[in-house]
C-alpha positions as protocol buffer text, in pm:
chain_id: "A"
residue {
  index: 1
  type: MET
  ca { x: 2229 y: -6467 z: 885 }
}
residue {
  index: 2
  type: PRO
  ca { x: 2199 y: -6558 z: 532 }
}
residue {
  index: 3
  type: VAL
  ca { x: 2254 y: -6230 z: 289 }
}
residue {
  index: 4
  type: ALA
  ca { x: 1883 y: -6308 z: 144 }
}
residue {
  index: 5
  type: LYS
  ca { x: 1749 y: -6269 z: 509 }
}
residue {
  index: 6
  type: LEU
  ca { x: 1939 y: -5951 z: 568 }
}
residue {
  index: 7
  type: TRP
  ca { x: 1846 y: -5782 z: 244 }
}
residue {
  index: 8
  type: GLY
  ca { x: 1476 y: -5842 z: 300 }
}
residue {
  index: 9
  type: LYS
  ca { x: 1459 y: -5708 z: 670 }
}
residue {
  index: 10
  type: LEU
  ca { x: 1676 y: -5420 z: 515 }
}
residue {
  index: 11
  type: LEU
  ca { x: 1386 y: -5349 z: 272 }
}
residue {
  index: 12
  type: LEU
  ca { x: 1120 y: -5390 z: 540 }
}
residue {
  index: 13
  type: TRP
  ca { x: 1284 y: -5116 z: 731 }
}
residue {
  index: 14
  type: LEU
  ca { x: 1314 y: -4898 z: 437 }
}
residue {
  index: 15
  type: VAL
  ca { x: 927 y: -4966 z: 341 }
}
residue {
  index: 16
  type: PHE
  ca { x: 761 y: -4917 z: 665 }
}
residue {
  index: 17
  type: ILE
  ca { x: 999 y: -4748 z: 914 }
}
residue {
  index: 18
  type: THR
  ca { x: 1156 y: -4471 z: 696 }
}
residue {
  index: 19
  type: PRO
  ca { x: 802 y: -4318 z: 588 }
}
residue {
  index: 20
  type: ALA
  ca { x: 680 y: -4325 z: 960 }
}
residue {
  index: 21
  type: PHE
  ca { x: 1038 y: -4148 z: 1056 }
}
residue {
  index: 22
  type: VAL
  ca { x: 1004 y: -3862 z: 806 }
}
residue {
  index: 23
  type: PHE
  ca { x: 649 y: -3772 z: 918 }
}
residue {
  index: 24
  type: ALA
  ca { x: 754 y: -3789 z: 1260 }
}
residue {
  index: 25
  type: ALA
  ca { x: 1041 y: -3546 z: 1155 }
}
residue {
  index: 26
  type: ALA
  ca { x: 780 y: -3297 z: 944 }
}
residue {
  index: 27
  type: GLN
  ca { x: 567 y: -3260 z: 1276 }
}
residue {
  index: 28
  type: LYS
  ca { x: 835 y: -3112 z: 1477 }
}
residue {
  index: 29
  type: PRO
  ca { x: 791 y: -2732 z: 1615 }
}
residue {
  index: 30
  type: GLY
  ca { x: 997 y: -2511 z: 1336 }
}
residue {
  index: 31
  type: ALA
  ca { x: 918 y: -2754 z: 1058 }
}
residue {
  index: 32
  type: GLU
  ca { x: 806 y: -2579 z: 739 }
}
residue {
  index: 33
  type: HIS
  ca { x: 446 y: -2648 z: 765 }
}
residue {
  index: 34
  type: ASN
  ca { x: 450 y: -2414 z: 1046 }
}
residue {
  index: 35
  type: LYS
  ca { x: 556 y: -2168 z: 841 }
}
residue {
  index: 36
  type: LEU
  ca { x: 317 y: -2114 z: 614 }
}
residue {
  index: 37
  type: PRO
  ca { x: 222 y: -1757 z: 509 }
}
residue {
  index: 38
  type: VAL
  ca { x: -9 y: -1581 z: 749 }
}
residue {
  index: 39
  type: ARG
  ca { x: -325 y: -1507 z: 542 }
}
residue {
  index: 40
  type: ILE
  ca { x: -489 y: -1179 z: 697 }
}
residue {
  index: 41
  type: ALA
  ca { x: -793 y: -1006 z: 580 }
}
residue {
  index: 42
  type: ALA
  ca { x: -707 y: -649 z: 530 }
}
residue {
  index: 43
  type: GLU
  ca { x: -988 y: -372 z: 559 }
}
residue {
  index: 44
  type: ASN
  ca { x: -977 y: -136 z: 262 }
}
residue {
  index: 45
  type: ASN
  ca { x: -1110 y: 188 z: 421 }
}
residue {
  index: 46
  type: TRP
  ca { x: -938 y: 278 z: 747 }
}
residue {
  index: 47
  type: PRO
  ca { x: -652 y: 523 z: 527 }
}
residue {
  index: 48
  type: PRO
  ca { x: -324 y: 594 z: 623 }
}
residue {
  index: 49
  type: PHE
  ca { x: -349 y: 271 z: 845 }
}
residue {
  index: 50
  type: SER
  ca { x: -506 y: 72 z: 566 }
}
residue {
  index: 51
  type: ASP
  ca { x: -601 y: 186 z: 230 }
}
residue {
  index: 52
  type: GLU
  ca { x: -830 y: 77 z: -57 }
}
residue {
  index: 53
  type: LYS
  ca { x: -512 y: -175 z: -138 }
}
residue {
  index: 54
  type: GLY
  ca { x: -478 y: -290 z: 231 }
}
residue {
  index: 55
  type: LYS
  ca { x: -157 y: -78 z: 217 }
}
residue {
  index: 56
  type: GLY
  ca { x: -63 y: 157 z: 491 }
}
residue {
  index: 57
  type: LEU
  ca { x: 81 y: 176 z: 884 }
}
residue {
  index: 58
  type: SER
  ca { x: -61 y: -151 z: 981 }
}
residue {
  index: 59
  type: ALA
  ca { x: 102 y: -364 z: 675 }
}
residue {
  index: 60
  type: GLN
  ca { x: 411 y: -207 z: 754 }
}
residue {
  index: 61
  type: LEU
  ca { x: 420 y: -301 z: 1112 }
}
residue {
  index: 62
  type: VAL
  ca { x: 258 y: -628 z: 1088 }
}
residue {
  index: 63
  type: SER
  ca { x: 502 y: -761 z: 809 }
}
residue {
  index: 64
  type: ALA
  ca { x: 809 y: -622 z: 947 }
}
residue {
  index: 65
  type: ALA
  ca { x: 732 y: -771 z: 1285 }
}
residue {
  index: 66
  type: PHE
  ca { x: 636 y: -1133 z: 1121 }
}
residue {
  index: 67
  type: ALA
  ca { x: 924 y: -1101 z: 903 }
}
residue {
  index: 68
  type: ARG
  ca { x: 1140 y: -1096 z: 1264 }
}
residue {
  index: 69
  type: SER
  ca { x: 965 y: -1421 z: 1355 }
}
residue {
  index: 70
  type: GLY
  ca { x: 1035 y: -1583 z: 1051 }
}
residue {
  index: 71
  type: TYR
  ca { x: 680 y: -1548 z: 859 }
}
residue {
  index: 72
  type: LYS
  ca { x: 543 y: -1372 z: 541 }
}
residue {
  index: 73
  type: ILE
  ca { x: 189 y: -1246 z: 550 }
}
residue {
  index: 74
  type: GLU
  ca { x: -73 y: -1276 z: 255 }
}
residue {
  index: 75
  type: THR
  ca { x: -352 y: -1031 z: 241 }
}
residue {
  index: 76
  type: VAL
  ca { x: -702 y: -1042 z: 122 }
}
residue {
  index: 77
  type: VAL
  ca { x: -821 y: -705 z: 98 }
}
residue {
  index: 78
  type: VAL
  ca { x: -1208 y: -636 z: 225 }
}
residue {
  index: 79
  type: PRO
  ca { x: -1441 y: -419 z: 381 }
}
residue {
  index: 80
  type: TYR
  ca { x: -1379 y: -404 z: 799 }
}
residue {
  index: 81
  type: ALA
  ca { x: -1731 y: -629 z: 866 }
}
residue {
  index: 82
  type: ARG
  ca { x: -1618 y: -875 z: 616 }
}
residue {
  index: 83
  type: ALA
  ca { x: -1244 y: -906 z: 752 }
}
residue {
  index: 84
  type: LEU
  ca { x: -1383 y: -1007 z: 1093 }
}
residue {
  index: 85
  type: TYR
  ca { x: -1631 y: -1234 z: 946 }
}
residue {
  index: 86
  type: TYR
  ca { x: -1354 y: -1421 z: 750 }
}
residue {
  index: 87
  type: THR
  ca { x: -1139 y: -1446 z: 1062 }
}
residue {
  index: 88
  type: ALA
  ca { x: -1457 y: -1550 z: 1298 }
}
residue {
  index: 89
  type: LYS
  ca { x: -1534 y: -1834 z: 1023 }
}
residue {
  index: 90
  type: GLY
  ca { x: -1131 y: -1923 z: 977 }
}
residue {
  index: 91
  type: LYS
  ca { x: -1150 y: -1805 z: 650 }
}
residue {
  index: 92
  type: THR
  ca { x: -851 y: -1607 z: 709 }
}
residue {
  index: 93
  type: ASP
  ca { x: -615 y: -1643 z: 1017 }
}
residue {
  index: 94
  type: ALA
  ca { x: -646 y: -1308 z: 1123 }
}
residue {
  index: 95
  type: CYS
  ca { x: -719 y: -928 z: 1036 }
}
residue {
  index: 96
  type: TRP
  ca { x: -612 y: -599 z: 1180 }
}
residue {
  index: 97
  type: ASN
  ca { x: -717 y: -291 z: 1301 }
}
residue {
  index: 98
  type: VAL
  ca { x: -929 y: -433 z: 1592 }
}
residue {
  index: 99
  type: THR
  ca { x: -976 y: -228 z: 1890 }
}
residue {
  index: 100
  type: ARG
  ca { x: -921 y: -454 z: 2236 }
}
residue {
  index: 101
  type: GLN
  ca { x: -1246 y: -442 z: 2399 }
}
residue {
  index: 102
  type: ALA
  ca { x: -1487 y: -702 z: 2558 }
}
residue {
  index: 103
  type: ASN
  ca { x: -1652 y: -813 z: 2260 }
}
residue {
  index: 104
  type: THR
  ca { x: -1367 y: -852 z: 2058 }
}
residue {
  index: 105
  type: GLU
  ca { x: -1140 y: -985 z: 2324 }
}
residue {
  index: 106
  type: ARG
  ca { x: -1489 y: -1268 z: 2385 }
}
residue {
  index: 107
  type: ASP
  ca { x: -1447 y: -1334 z: 1983 }
}
residue {
  index: 108
  type: TYR
  ca { x: -1078 y: -1338 z: 1889 }
}
residue {
  index: 109
  type: LEU
  ca { x: -741 y: -1438 z: 2010 }
}
residue {
  index: 110
  type: LEU
  ca { x: -535 y: -1051 z: 2047 }
}
residue {
  index: 111
  type: HIS
  ca { x: -215 y: -1040 z: 2073 }
}
residue {
  index: 112
  type: GLN
  ca { x: -56 y: -853 z: 2399 }
}
residue {
  index: 113
  type: GLN
  ca { x: 162 y: -578 z: 2257 }
}
residue {
  index: 114
  type: PRO
  ca { x: -90 y: -311 z: 2060 }
}
residue {
  index: 115
  type: LEU
  ca { x: 28 y: -195 z: 1687 }
}
residue {
  index: 116
  type: PHE
  ca { x: -55 y: 166 z: 1791 }
}
residue {
  index: 117
  type: GLN
  ca { x: -337 y: 392 z: 1929 }
}
residue {
  index: 118
  type: ALA
  ca { x: -597 y: 598 z: 1727 }
}
residue {
  index: 119
  type: PRO
  ca { x: -821 y: 819 z: 1886 }
}
residue {
  index: 120
  type: SER
  ca { x: -1199 y: 908 z: 1782 }
}
residue {
  index: 121
  type: SER
  ca { x: -1393 y: 1187 z: 1829 }
}
residue {
  index: 122
  type: PHE
  ca { x: -1738 y: 1333 z: 1822 }
}
residue {
  index: 123
  type: TYR
  ca { x: -1777 y: 1525 z: 1474 }
}
residue {
  index: 124
  type: TYR
  ca { x: -2098 y: 1774 z: 1361 }
}
residue {
  index: 125
  type: HIS
  ca { x: -2201 y: 1959 z: 1080 }
}
residue {
  index: 126
  type: LYS
  ca { x: -2268 y: 2302 z: 1164 }
}
residue {
  index: 127
  type: LEU
  ca { x: -2262 y: 2322 z: 1538 }
}
residue {
  index: 128
  type: ALA
  ca { x: -2071 y: 2115 z: 1757 }
}
residue {
  index: 129
  type: LYS
  ca { x: -2223 y: 1988 z: 2082 }
}
residue {
  index: 130
  type: SER
  ca { x: -2074 y: 1966 z: 2430 }
}
residue {
  index: 131
  type: TYR
  ca { x: -2088 y: 1614 z: 2492 }
}
residue {
  index: 132
  type: ARG
  ca { x: -1781 y: 1507 z: 2664 }
}
residue {
  index: 133
  type: SER
  ca { x: -1846 y: 1129 z: 2652 }
}
residue {
  index: 134
  type: VAL
  ca { x: -2116 y: 895 z: 2491 }
}
residue {
  index: 135
  type: THR
  ca { x: -2325 y: 921 z: 2850 }
}
residue {
  index: 136
  type: GLU
  ca { x: -2429 y: 1276 z: 2783 }
}
residue {
  index: 137
  type: ILE
  ca { x: -2534 y: 1181 z: 2403 }
}
residue {
  index: 138
  type: PRO
  ca { x: -2955 y: 1175 z: 2446 }
}
residue {
  index: 139
  type: ASP
  ca { x: -3155 y: 869 z: 2369 }
}
residue {
  index: 140
  type: GLY
  ca { x: -3274 y: 887 z: 1993 }
}
residue {
  index: 141
  type: THR
  ca { x: -2991 y: 1105 z: 1866 }
}
residue {
  index: 142
  type: VAL
  ca { x: -2899 y: 1005 z: 1490 }
}
residue {
  index: 143
  type: VAL
  ca { x: -2547 y: 852 z: 1538 }
}
residue {
  index: 144
  type: GLY
  ca { x: -2338 y: 777 z: 1231 }
}
residue {
  index: 145
  type: VAL
  ca { x: -2079 y: 521 z: 1230 }
}
residue {
  index: 146
  type: ILE
  ca { x: -1893 y: 255 z: 1019 }
}
residue {
  index: 147
  type: LEU
  ca { x: -2044 y: -108 z: 976 }
}
residue {
  index: 148
  type: GLY
  ca { x: -1833 y: -325 z: 1233 }
}
residue {
  index: 149
  type: TYR
  ca { x: -1608 y: -76 z: 1382 }
}
residue {
  index: 150
  type: GLU
  ca { x: -1574 y: -64 z: 1762 }
}
residue {
  index: 151
  type: TYR
  ca { x: -1567 y: 236 z: 1949 }
}
residue {
  index: 152
  type: GLY
  ca { x: -1472 y: 167 z: 2275 }
}
residue {
  index: 153
  type: ASP
  ca { x: -1654 y: -38 z: 2531 }
}
residue {
  index: 154
  type: LEU
  ca { x: -1867 y: 267 z: 2688 }
}
residue {
  index: 155
  type: PHE
  ca { x: -1970 y: 310 z: 2314 }
}
residue {
  index: 156
  type: GLU
  ca { x: -2107 y: -65 z: 2319 }
}
residue {
  index: 157
  type: GLN
  ca { x: -2320 y: -34 z: 2652 }
}
residue {
  index: 158
  type: HIS
  ca { x: -2470 y: 294 z: 2491 }
}
residue {
  index: 159
  type: LYS
  ca { x: -2512 y: 236 z: 2139 }
}
residue {
  index: 160
  type: LYS
  ca { x: -2854 y: 88 z: 2154 }
}
residue {
  index: 161
  type: ARG
  ca { x: -2999 y: 384 z: 2282 }
}
residue {
  index: 162
  type: PHE
  ca { x: -2914 y: 575 z: 1961 }
}
residue {
  index: 163
  type: GLN
  ca { x: -3072 y: 575 z: 1626 }
}
residue {
  index: 164
  type: LEU
  ca { x: -2739 y: 435 z: 1487 }
}
residue {
  index: 165
  type: VAL
  ca { x: -2718 y: 479 z: 1117 }
}
residue {
  index: 166
  type: GLU
  ca { x: -2419 y: 213 z: 978 }
}
residue {
  index: 167
  type: VAL
  ca { x: -2232 y: 281 z: 642 }
}
residue {
  index: 168
  type: SER
  ca { x: -1961 y: 89 z: 473 }
}
residue {
  index: 169
  type: THR
  ca { x: -1761 y: 374 z: 392 }
}
residue {
  index: 170
  type: HIS
  ca { x: -1598 y: 734 z: 501 }
}
residue {
  index: 171
  type: PRO
  ca { x: -1693 y: 912 z: 192 }
}
residue {
  index: 172
  type: GLN
  ca { x: -2082 y: 771 z: 290 }
}
residue {
  index: 173
  type: LEU
  ca { x: -2045 y: 889 z: 635 }
}
residue {
  index: 174
  type: ILE
  ca { x: -1900 y: 1229 z: 563 }
}
residue {
  index: 175
  type: SER
  ca { x: -2183 y: 1273 z: 275 }
}
residue {
  index: 176
  type: LEU
  ca { x: -2471 y: 1188 z: 554 }
}
residue {
  index: 177
  type: LEU
  ca { x: -2325 y: 1420 z: 811 }
}
residue {
  index: 178
  type: GLN
  ca { x: -2271 y: 1725 z: 536 }
}
residue {
  index: 179
  type: HIS
  ca { x: -2622 y: 1713 z: 430 }
}
residue {
  index: 180
  type: ASP
  ca { x: -2755 y: 1679 z: 818 }
}
residue {
  index: 181
  type: LYS
  ca { x: -2885 y: 1304 z: 771 }
}
residue {
  index: 182
  type: VAL
  ca { x: -2736 y: 1262 z: 1105 }
}
residue {
  index: 183
  type: GLU
  ca { x: -2673 y: 1448 z: 1415 }
}
residue {
  index: 184
  type: LEU
  ca { x: -2331 y: 1338 z: 1480 }
}
residue {
  index: 185
  type: ALA
  ca { x: -2062 y: 1104 z: 1359 }
}
residue {
  index: 186
  type: ILE
  ca { x: -1796 y: 931 z: 1517 }
}
residue {
  index: 187
  type: PHE
  ca { x: -1481 y: 938 z: 1294 }
}
residue {
  index: 188
  type: PHE
  ca { x: -1063 y: 797 z: 1379 }
}
residue {
  index: 189
  type: ASP
  ca { x: -952 y: 1143 z: 1341 }
}
residue {
  index: 190
  type: ASP
  ca { x: -641 y: 1038 z: 1144 }
}
residue {
  index: 191
  type: VAL
  ca { x: -862 y: 881 z: 884 }
}
residue {
  index: 192
  type: LEU
  ca { x: -1112 y: 1189 z: 872 }
}
residue {
  index: 193
  type: ASP
  ca { x: -809 y: 1405 z: 861 }
}
residue {
  index: 194
  type: TYR
  ca { x: -673 y: 1192 z: 540 }
}
residue {
  index: 195
  type: TYR
  ca { x: -1012 y: 1195 z: 357 }
}
residue {
  index: 196
  type: LEU
  ca { x: -1065 y: 1539 z: 437 }
}
residue {
  index: 197
  type: ALA
  ca { x: -719 y: 1619 z: 226 }
}
residue {
  index: 198
  type: GLN
  ca { x: -843 y: 1480 z: -76 }
}
residue {
  index: 199
  type: GLN
  ca { x: -957 y: 1679 z: -361 }
}
residue {
  index: 200
  type: ALA
  ca { x: -1329 y: 1560 z: -350 }
}
residue {
  index: 201
  type: PHE
  ca { x: -1390 y: 1663 z: -30 }
}
residue {
  index: 202
  type: ARG
  ca { x: -1189 y: 2017 z: -32 }
}
residue {
  index: 203
  type: GLN
  ca { x: -1518 y: 2202 z: 28 }
}
residue {
  index: 204
  type: VAL
  ca { x: -1633 y: 1991 z: 337 }
}
residue {
  index: 205
  type: ARG
  ca { x: -1660 y: 2203 z: 653 }
}
residue {
  index: 206
  type: LEU
  ca { x: -1704 y: 1967 z: 937 }
}
residue {
  index: 207
  type: GLN
  ca { x: -1697 y: 2053 z: 1336 }
}
residue {
  index: 208
  type: LYS
  ca { x: -1483 y: 1856 z: 1572 }
}
residue {
  index: 209
  type: GLY
  ca { x: -1613 y: 1793 z: 1913 }
}
residue {
  index: 210
  type: GLN
  ca { x: -1487 y: 1597 z: 2235 }
}
residue {
  index: 211
  type: LEU
  ca { x: -1288 y: 1313 z: 2257 }
}
residue {
  index: 212
  type: ASN
  ca { x: -1467 y: 970 z: 2246 }
}
residue {
  index: 213
  type: HIS
  ca { x: -1209 y: 703 z: 2333 }
}
residue {
  index: 214
  type: VAL
  ca { x: -833 y: 620 z: 2218 }
}
residue {
  index: 215
  type: SER
  ca { x: -851 y: 273 z: 2095 }
}
residue {
  index: 216
  type: ASP
  ca { x: -550 y: 25 z: 2152 }
}
residue {
  index: 217
  type: ILE
  ca { x: -550 y: -136 z: 1765 }
}
residue {
  index: 218
  type: TYR
  ca { x: -444 y: -510 z: 1755 }
}
residue {
  index: 219
  type: VAL
  ca { x: -424 y: -783 z: 1527 }
}
residue {
  index: 220
  type: ALA
  ca { x: -716 y: -1003 z: 1579 }
}
residue {
  index: 221
  type: PHE
  ca { x: -653 y: -1414 z: 1519 }
}
residue {
  index: 222
  type: SER
  ca { x: -911 y: -1677 z: 1451 }
}
residue {
  index: 223
  type: ARG
  ca { x: -1021 y: -1865 z: 1738 }
}
residue {
  index: 224
  type: ALA
  ca { x: -1112 y: -2137 z: 1488 }
}
residue {
  index: 225
  type: THR
  ca { x: -742 y: -2154 z: 1356 }
}
residue {
  index: 226
  type: PRO
  ca { x: -521 y: -2410 z: 1529 }
}
residue {
  index: 227
  type: ARG
  ca { x: -200 y: -2227 z: 1519 }
}
residue {
  index: 228
  type: SER
  ca { x: -332 y: -1874 z: 1640 }
}
residue {
  index: 229
  type: ALA
  ca { x: -174 y: -1859 z: 1938 }
}
residue {
  index: 230
  type: GLU
  ca { x: 154 y: -1941 z: 1781 }
}
residue {
  index: 231
  type: LEU
  ca { x: 97 y: -1671 z: 1592 }
}
residue {
  index: 232
  type: ALA
  ca { x: -22 y: -1409 z: 1814 }
}
residue {
  index: 233
  type: ASN
  ca { x: 294 y: -1517 z: 2006 }
}
residue {
  index: 234
  type: ALA
  ca { x: 514 y: -1484 z: 1695 }
}
residue {
  index: 235
  type: LEU
  ca { x: 358 y: -1131 z: 1646 }
}
residue {
  index: 236
  type: ASP
  ca { x: 461 y: -987 z: 1978 }
}
residue {
  index: 237
  type: ALA
  ca { x: 848 y: -1152 z: 1986 }
}
residue {
  index: 238
  type: GLY
  ca { x: 855 y: -945 z: 1652 }
}
residue {
  index: 239
  type: LEU
  ca { x: 713 y: -624 z: 1775 }
}
residue {
  index: 240
  type: THR
  ca { x: 927 y: -679 z: 2065 }
}
residue {
  index: 241
  type: GLU
  ca { x: 1210 y: -718 z: 1843 }
}
residue {
  index: 242
  type: LEU
  ca { x: 1114 y: -383 z: 1632 }
}
residue {
  index: 243
  type: GLN
  ca { x: 1105 y: -197 z: 1953 }
}
residue {
  index: 244
  type: ARG
  ca { x: 1402 y: -331 z: 2077 }
}
residue {
  index: 245
  type: SER
  ca { x: 1628 y: -248 z: 1755 }
}
residue {
  index: 246
  type: GLY
  ca { x: 1466 y: 145 z: 1722 }
}
residue {
  index: 247
  type: ASP
  ca { x: 1310 y: 8 z: 1398 }
}
residue {
  index: 248
  type: TYR
  ca { x: 934 y: 45 z: 1556 }
}
residue {
  index: 249
  type: LEU
  ca { x: 984 y: 427 z: 1650 }
}
residue {
  index: 250
  type: ARG
  ca { x: 1161 y: 503 z: 1338 }
}
residue {
  index: 251
  type: MET
  ca { x: 846 y: 353 z: 1139 }
}
residue {
  index: 252
  type: LEU
  ca { x: 623 y: 577 z: 1352 }
}
residue {
  index: 253
  type: LYS
  ca { x: 817 y: 911 z: 1329 }
}
residue {
  index: 254
  type: GLN
  ca { x: 825 y: 827 z: 921 }
}
residue {
  index: 255
  type: PHE
  ca { x: 474 y: 778 z: 923 }
}
residue {
  index: 256
  type: LYS
  ca { x: 403 y: 1108 z: 1141 }
}
residue {
  index: 257
  type: GLN
  ca { x: 598 y: 1305 z: 907 }
}
residue {
  index: 258
  type: ASN
  ca { x: 427 y: 1184 z: 588 }
}
residue {
  index: 259
  type: GLN
  ca { x: 85 y: 1228 z: 786 }
}
residue {
  index: 260
  type: SER
  ca { x: 201 y: 1604 z: 884 }
}
residue {
  index: 261
  type: SER
  ca { x: 366 y: 1702 z: 518 }
}
residue {
  index: 262
  type: GLY
  ca { x: 21 y: 1604 z: 359 }
}
residue {
  index: 263
  type: ALA
  ca { x: -194 y: 1810 z: 609 }
}
residue {
  index: 264
  type: ALA
  ca { x: 47 y: 2102 z: 571 }
}
residue {
  index: 265
  type: ASN
  ca { x: -6 y: 2153 z: 212 }
}
residue {
  index: 266
  type: THR
  ca { x: -372 y: 2101 z: 264 }
}
residue {
  index: 267
  type: PRO
  ca { x: -609 y: 2357 z: 431 }
}
residue {
  index: 268
  type: SER
  ca { x: -782 y: 2247 z: 741 }
}
residue {
  index: 269
  type: ARG
  ca { x: -1165 y: 2141 z: 673 }
}
residue {
  index: 270
  type: ILE
  ca { x: -1263 y: 2111 z: 1022 }
}
residue {
  index: 271
  type: ASP
  ca { x: -1366 y: 2465 z: 1184 }
}
């Protein structure tokens, strides 16, 4: 073959074949484009799990678990209702601190292993009632809750019977209950303990009633994002590795010690 024709064919291969080869290689599983940071909407009103900066136990666990699977996270800190909206619309890959219940499983893709559990209870201002579940709360009762929060499937089934007062922050909800603007409020116990330990709430006295629900807490992934199943699997794999190594228990133990230390230095505000 003449040299001129050989060079011509080589140039043709370089121009047309090589770019196609490079593109195909970039599409292989595990390629760099699949390791883009996981963009998470972090709520700003659920300390000690996720505070005004999106920091807390949720960030620690999710960041560590994703790191075990080779991912980094980026957070955008917003109110919880907006975090759910961003995730549903695919503006973020996910949001955290979502309870597994019928409506969240319908609207989002949840991973398999919960991050942790969080109990919630009924709270009152002056006199605690004996309601053992939401089924015993009378129709028309004025109940205070946080906008967008989940309080269990049973609450979802009965909430239309109540006069719900939904607010965006825990200080708002505490104030409503303290000034008898609602008859009862539902708080996650650890979150209320955190707020009542702050200087601004030193004079607040609330009555704790019965347990409402123990929520399994998850990261909710967007059904509008193509890689959500991949990310959910990666998070589960990372959580499994954290548990296998003992790091998960160490992180929870340290978290509980920090909480106990804070509580020990602050008089109880719940009678």
